[in-house]
Amino acid sequence: MTDYPKIERKFGWRDVWVAPDEDPRSDGGLTGERAVLTGYLRDYRLTLTLKCEGLDAEAMARRSVEPSNLSLLGLVRHLAGVEQHWFRKVMAGETISRHYRTDDNPNGDFEDAAPDPAMVAEAWATWRAEVGFAERVVDGAPDMDLLGTVHGKPIELREVLVHMIEEYARHLGHADFLRERIDGRVGQ
């Protein structure tokens, strides 16, 4: 087990992701179902990038505490797969092979995350490509009633977006703790 330096914990703007006047995330004021759902999801996606900003491959792949396999790199890989599943498979009906996981290694997104700069770059490129695809699906939808299929049952786009917001919210909580363990920066 690796001994990490003890980090003194105290709140200050230097320890959070960005100062309030530089924050790229929205500050509310969203109107209408589509704007609210896509706005919150956009902000959570931005938060993922902020929480990983400035880290090298070793820090991105650093695990939390044993026996957990969580790492920021694992979260990026996992969320790329989540985006792929819900928007390519469920909403667009594509037949796909999942990123990073197989039947033999269903936790490959986390288990195989390694401190390799090329792996980190590839994970971000894959995540960005899946986010781009998802945004095109949502932008092209006439309304939130657009149907996809999950487990043989119809699901509306609005429910997929709410699920994605929930997925990011949960994992960004994990990311808060992972980042704080790495260098003391705290969630915002």
C-alpha positions as MATLAB code, in Angstrom:
seq = 'MTDYPKIERKFGWRDVWVAPDEDPRSDGGLTGERAVLTGYLRDYRLTLTLKCEGLDAEAMARRSVEPSNLSLLGLVRHLAGVEQHWFRKVMAGETISRHYRTDDNPNGDFEDAAPDPAMVAEAWATWRAEVGFAERVVDGAPDMDLLGTVHGKPIELREVLVHMIEEYARHLGHADFLRERIDGRVGQ';
ca = [
       0.000    0.000    0.000;
       1.369    3.406   -0.967;
       1.736    6.088    1.686;
       0.444    9.388    0.411;
       1.527   12.664    1.994;
      -0.881   14.038    4.572;
      -2.610   17.018    3.030;
      -3.849   19.781    5.292;
      -7.500   20.319    4.531;
      -8.865   23.848    4.484;
     -11.189   25.511    2.076;
      -9.977   28.306   -0.158;
     -10.574   29.289   -3.762;
      -7.080   28.043   -4.589;
      -8.226   24.503   -3.750;
     -11.345   24.372   -5.920;
     -11.582   23.933   -9.674;
     -12.193   27.484  -10.806;
     -13.023   30.832   -9.280;
     -16.728   31.675   -9.574;
     -16.186   34.379  -12.198;
     -14.195   31.941  -14.405;
     -16.518   28.940  -14.120;
     -17.586   27.731  -17.607;
     -20.647   25.967  -16.215;
     -24.060   27.584  -16.358;
     -25.389   29.562  -13.461;
     -28.987   28.464  -13.751;
     -31.468   30.530  -15.700;
     -32.373   27.581  -17.917;
     -35.911   27.550  -19.267;
     -37.833   24.620  -20.719;
     -37.409   20.878  -20.410;
     -34.784   20.437  -23.133;
     -32.657   23.353  -21.926;
     -32.775   22.216  -18.301;
     -31.904   18.582  -19.034;
     -29.177   19.305  -21.574;
     -27.830   22.202  -19.496;
     -27.395   20.097  -16.370;
     -25.820   17.256  -18.356;
     -23.481   19.695  -20.126;
     -22.392   21.125  -16.784;
     -21.711   17.682  -15.329;
     -19.656   16.768  -18.384;
     -17.678   19.996  -17.950;
     -17.196   19.183  -14.275;
     -15.585   15.849  -15.184;
     -13.003   17.645  -17.313;
     -12.383   20.235  -14.578;
     -11.809   17.554  -11.942;
      -9.183   15.880  -14.119;
      -7.510   19.069  -15.327;
      -3.741   19.289  -14.936;
      -3.173   15.662  -13.944;
      -0.578   13.398  -15.513;
      -1.198    9.749  -16.424;
       0.020    8.468  -13.062;
      -2.418   10.684  -11.165;
      -5.290    9.875  -13.538;
      -4.772    6.138  -12.974;
      -4.212    6.353   -9.215;
      -6.676    4.152   -7.348;
      -8.592    5.399   -4.348;
      -8.087    2.878   -1.551;
      -7.983   -0.882   -1.647;
      -9.950   -2.881   -2.549;
     -11.563   -0.233   -4.798;
     -10.604   -0.108   -8.456;
     -11.812    3.503   -8.841;
      -9.568    6.027  -10.556;
     -10.244    9.198  -12.499;
      -9.053    7.442  -15.661;
     -11.425    4.578  -14.923;
     -14.269    7.067  -14.522;
     -13.507    8.706  -17.887;
     -13.434    5.277  -19.536;
     -16.607    4.193  -17.738;
     -18.504    7.353  -18.680;
     -17.429    6.964  -22.313;
     -19.053    3.532  -22.203;
     -22.177    4.880  -20.506;
     -22.541    7.579  -23.175;
     -22.007    4.943  -25.862;
     -24.581    2.565  -24.402;
     -27.389    5.066  -23.859;
     -27.028    7.110  -27.019;
     -25.593    4.739  -29.631;
     -27.275    1.511  -28.541;
     -30.468    2.600  -26.765;
     -31.404    5.797  -28.619;
     -29.824    5.238  -32.054;
     -30.327    1.457  -32.155;
     -26.741    0.709  -33.163;
     -25.242   -2.717  -32.627;
     -22.015   -1.998  -30.809;
     -19.122   -3.586  -28.981;
     -18.656   -1.821  -25.692;
     -15.588    0.293  -25.079;
     -13.214   -1.208  -22.508;
     -15.428   -4.130  -21.415;
     -15.983   -7.641  -22.599;
     -17.931  -10.619  -21.307;
     -14.662  -11.906  -19.847;
     -13.771   -8.532  -18.337;
     -16.973   -6.619  -17.508;
     -15.033   -4.151  -15.324;
     -12.298   -3.473  -17.863;
     -13.050    0.253  -17.895;
     -11.764    0.398  -14.295;
      -9.584   -2.720  -13.971;
      -7.436   -2.025  -17.035;
      -6.893    1.707  -16.381;
      -3.131    2.151  -16.285;
      -0.757    5.122  -15.907;
      -0.030    5.336  -19.624;
      -0.216    8.759  -21.338;
      -1.436    7.156  -24.581;
      -4.225    5.360  -22.686;
      -5.293    8.605  -21.022;
      -5.325   10.456  -24.368;
      -7.309    7.655  -25.993;
      -9.834    7.599  -23.140;
     -10.450   11.342  -23.438;
     -10.760   11.096  -27.241;
     -13.252    8.236  -26.907;
     -15.264   10.081  -24.244;
     -15.345   13.273  -26.352;
     -16.456   11.322  -29.443;
     -19.277    9.666  -27.493;
     -20.363   12.986  -25.960;
     -20.377   14.502  -29.458;
     -22.542   11.661  -30.759;
     -24.918   12.038  -27.808;
     -25.228   15.778  -28.388;
     -26.063   15.174  -32.061;
     -28.788   12.669  -31.094;
     -30.332   15.143  -28.653;
     -29.997   18.103  -31.026;
     -31.670   16.100  -33.800;
     -34.570   14.932  -31.651;
     -37.835   16.726  -32.439;
     -38.756   16.592  -28.736;
     -38.101   14.720  -25.504;
     -40.654   12.065  -26.487;
     -38.167   10.471  -28.908;
     -38.146    6.747  -28.171;
     -35.259    4.366  -27.844;
     -35.269    0.758  -26.705;
     -33.682   -0.684  -23.571;
     -34.102   -4.345  -22.595;
     -36.826   -4.665  -25.238;
     -38.908   -1.829  -23.803;
     -39.391    1.734  -25.065;
     -37.710    4.590  -23.210;
     -38.104    8.304  -23.844;
     -35.148   10.592  -24.452;
     -36.076   12.647  -21.355;
     -35.620    9.561  -19.162;
     -32.251    8.797  -20.738;
     -31.118   12.373  -20.048;
     -32.262   12.168  -16.429;
     -30.412    8.860  -16.079;
     -27.263   10.431  -17.541;
     -27.502   13.347  -15.092;
     -27.817   10.844  -12.239;
     -24.874    8.798  -13.556;
     -22.582   11.812  -13.766;
     -23.723   13.169  -10.389;
     -22.843    9.889   -8.672;
     -19.476    9.537  -10.338;
     -18.515   13.175   -9.854;
     -18.898   12.567   -6.137;
     -16.356    9.783   -6.536;
     -14.159   12.128   -8.553;
     -14.227   14.681   -5.716;
     -12.704   12.168   -3.324;
     -10.224   10.829   -5.878;
      -8.939   14.301   -6.720;
      -8.738   15.341   -3.083;
      -6.613   12.260   -2.382;
      -4.294   13.131   -5.260;
      -3.533   16.764   -4.486;
      -5.972   18.168   -1.939;
      -8.259   19.965   -4.369;
     -11.822   19.771   -3.145;
     -15.178   19.558   -4.884;
     -17.185   22.536   -5.959;
];
